Short mmCIF file of C-alpha atoms in Angstrom, two decimals:
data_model
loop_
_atom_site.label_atom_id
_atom_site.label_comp_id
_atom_site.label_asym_id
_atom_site.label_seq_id
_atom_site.Cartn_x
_atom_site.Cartn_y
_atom_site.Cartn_z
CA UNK A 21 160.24 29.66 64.01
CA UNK A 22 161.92 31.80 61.90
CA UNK A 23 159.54 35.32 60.70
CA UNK A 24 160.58 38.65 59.14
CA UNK A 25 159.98 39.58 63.09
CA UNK A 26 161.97 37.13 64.62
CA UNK A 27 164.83 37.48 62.21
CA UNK A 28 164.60 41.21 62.68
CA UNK A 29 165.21 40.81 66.38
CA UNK A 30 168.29 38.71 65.91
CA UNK A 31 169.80 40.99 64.08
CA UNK A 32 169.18 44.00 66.58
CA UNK A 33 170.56 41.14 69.30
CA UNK A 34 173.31 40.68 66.84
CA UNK A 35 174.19 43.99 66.03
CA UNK A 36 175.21 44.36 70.07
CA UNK A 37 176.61 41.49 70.41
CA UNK A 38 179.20 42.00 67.32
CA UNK A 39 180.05 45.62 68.36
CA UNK A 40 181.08 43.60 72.00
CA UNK A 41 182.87 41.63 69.94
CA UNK A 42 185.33 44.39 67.74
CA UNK A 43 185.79 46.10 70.88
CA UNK A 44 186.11 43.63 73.49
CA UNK A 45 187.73 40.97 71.65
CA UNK A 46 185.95 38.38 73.88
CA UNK A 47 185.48 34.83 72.55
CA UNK A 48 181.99 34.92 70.07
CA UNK A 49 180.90 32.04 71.45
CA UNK A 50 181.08 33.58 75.28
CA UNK A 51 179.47 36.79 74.16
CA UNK A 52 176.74 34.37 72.44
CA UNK A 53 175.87 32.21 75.57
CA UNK A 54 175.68 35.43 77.49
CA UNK A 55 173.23 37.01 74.81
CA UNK A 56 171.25 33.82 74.72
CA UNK A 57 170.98 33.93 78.88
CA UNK A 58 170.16 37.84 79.04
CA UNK A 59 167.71 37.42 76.40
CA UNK A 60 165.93 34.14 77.12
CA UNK A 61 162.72 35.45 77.72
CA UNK A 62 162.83 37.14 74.20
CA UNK A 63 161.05 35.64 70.94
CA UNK A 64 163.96 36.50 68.58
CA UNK A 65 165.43 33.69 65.90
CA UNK A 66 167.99 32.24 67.50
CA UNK A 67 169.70 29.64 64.56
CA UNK A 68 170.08 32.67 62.77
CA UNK A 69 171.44 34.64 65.31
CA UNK A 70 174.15 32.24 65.72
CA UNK A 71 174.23 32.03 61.83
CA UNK A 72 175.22 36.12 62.17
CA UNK A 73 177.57 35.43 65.05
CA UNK A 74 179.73 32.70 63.70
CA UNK A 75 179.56 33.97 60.26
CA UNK A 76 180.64 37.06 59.88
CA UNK A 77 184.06 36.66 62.25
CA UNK A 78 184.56 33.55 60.04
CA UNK A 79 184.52 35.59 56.67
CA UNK A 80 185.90 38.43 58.14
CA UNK A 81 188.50 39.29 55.48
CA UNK A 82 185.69 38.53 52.90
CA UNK A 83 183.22 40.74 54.25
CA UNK A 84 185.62 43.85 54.53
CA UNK A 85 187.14 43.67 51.61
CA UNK A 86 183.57 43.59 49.85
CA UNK A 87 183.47 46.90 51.90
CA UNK A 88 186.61 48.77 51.43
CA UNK A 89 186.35 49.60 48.02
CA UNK A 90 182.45 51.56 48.35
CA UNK A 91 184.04 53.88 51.69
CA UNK A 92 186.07 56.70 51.44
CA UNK A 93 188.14 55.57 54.63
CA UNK A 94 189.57 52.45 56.19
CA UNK A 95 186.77 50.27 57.70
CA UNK A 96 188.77 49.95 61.18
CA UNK A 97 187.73 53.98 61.31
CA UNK A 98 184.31 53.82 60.86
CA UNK A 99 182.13 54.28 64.40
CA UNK A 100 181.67 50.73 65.50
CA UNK A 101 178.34 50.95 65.47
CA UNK A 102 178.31 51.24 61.84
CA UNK A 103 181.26 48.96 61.50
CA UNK A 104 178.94 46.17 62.80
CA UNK A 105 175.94 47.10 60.66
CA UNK A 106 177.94 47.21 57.61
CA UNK A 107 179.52 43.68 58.40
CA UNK A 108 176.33 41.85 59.23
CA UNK A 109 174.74 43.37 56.11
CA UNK A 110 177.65 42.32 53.56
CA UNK A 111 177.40 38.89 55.42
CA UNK A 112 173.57 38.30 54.31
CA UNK A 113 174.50 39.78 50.94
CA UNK A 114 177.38 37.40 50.38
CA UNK A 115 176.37 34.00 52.09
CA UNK A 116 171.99 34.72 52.30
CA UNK A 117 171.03 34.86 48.27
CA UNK A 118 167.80 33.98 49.38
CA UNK A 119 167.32 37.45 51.41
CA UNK A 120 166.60 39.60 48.77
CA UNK A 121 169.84 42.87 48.79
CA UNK A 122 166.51 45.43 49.61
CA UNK A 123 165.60 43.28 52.64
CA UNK A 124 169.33 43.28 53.66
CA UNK A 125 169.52 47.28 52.88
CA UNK A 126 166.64 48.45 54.68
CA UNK A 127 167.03 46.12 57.79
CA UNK A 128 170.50 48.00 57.62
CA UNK A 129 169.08 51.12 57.63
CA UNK A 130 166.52 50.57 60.31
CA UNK A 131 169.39 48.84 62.33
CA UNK A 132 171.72 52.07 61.79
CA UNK A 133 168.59 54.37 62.71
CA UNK A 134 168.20 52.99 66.12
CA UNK A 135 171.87 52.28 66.90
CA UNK A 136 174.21 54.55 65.13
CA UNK A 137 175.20 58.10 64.65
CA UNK A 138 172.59 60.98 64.01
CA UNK A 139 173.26 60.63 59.91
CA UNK A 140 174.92 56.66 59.86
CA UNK A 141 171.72 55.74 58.36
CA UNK A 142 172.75 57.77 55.27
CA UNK A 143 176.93 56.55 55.27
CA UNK A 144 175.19 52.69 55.90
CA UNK A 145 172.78 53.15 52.95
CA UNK A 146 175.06 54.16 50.52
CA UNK A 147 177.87 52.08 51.49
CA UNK A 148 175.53 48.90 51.41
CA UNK A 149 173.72 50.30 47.78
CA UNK A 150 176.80 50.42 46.22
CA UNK A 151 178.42 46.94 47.47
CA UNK A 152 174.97 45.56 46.64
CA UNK A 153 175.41 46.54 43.08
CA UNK A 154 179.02 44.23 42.43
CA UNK A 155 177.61 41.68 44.93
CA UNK A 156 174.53 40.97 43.58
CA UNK A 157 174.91 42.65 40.30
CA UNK A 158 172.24 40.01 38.78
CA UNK A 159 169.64 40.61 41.18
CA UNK A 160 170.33 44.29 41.19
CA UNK A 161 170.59 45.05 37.57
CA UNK A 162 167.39 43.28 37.27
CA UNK A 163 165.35 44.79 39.82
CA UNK A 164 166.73 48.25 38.46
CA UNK A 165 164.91 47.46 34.87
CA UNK A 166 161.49 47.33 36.09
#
């Protein structure tokens, strides 16, 4: 059953699993089985986690691209960490219209608190505000006239 919780736990699952992924280069669908075995026991929503783990390799181009334009470097520099943060965010924001962009954000943030850097928190929020803004510019302009 799919929760804020449970969702929230796929992504942390996620998170690991795609930072394997840029750095290993292993097959997604090997990392995914070996997630799915290690983690078994855990109550964690598991479509979506495949959702994150098929999707975001498959729009790869998409998703960095949506990027490049709100960093002040190249994304293959950013910590890796970060770099798989950023992705999985820009992912929900462009294929997840139903998870509102301050869900997506803060999830983001929380994600980059546990996981990244002392300050990646800060680089993931603003990166992420400001992609948020051309991506979902109807949502977000809207939200911003309240």
């Amino acid at each position: 059953m799919s929760t804020p919780r449970t969702r929230h736990k796929a992504r942390r699952l996620a998170v690991q699993a795609l930072y394997q992924w840029q750095l290993a280069g292993e097959n997604i669908g090997e990392i995914e089985q070996q997630f799915l075995e290690d983690n078994g026991d855990t109550n964690f929503d598991r479509d979506y986690f495949h959702q994150l783990l098929h999707g975001i390799p498959a729009k790869l181009d998409e998703i960095d691209a949506a990027l490049t334009p709100h960093m002040t470097r190249a994304i293959e520099s950013v910590d890796p960490v970060e770099r798989a943060i950023l992705r999985l965010a820009c992912w929900e924001l462009l294929a997840r219209p139903d998870i509102p962009y301050r869900v997506v954000i803060n999830e983001a943030i929380e994600l980059a608190k546990t996981f990244g850097a002392t300050d990646g928190h800060k680089f993931v929020n603003g990166v992420l505000d400001k992609a948020a803004g051309k991506l979902r510019a109807i949502e977000v302009s809207a939200t911003r006239k309240l």
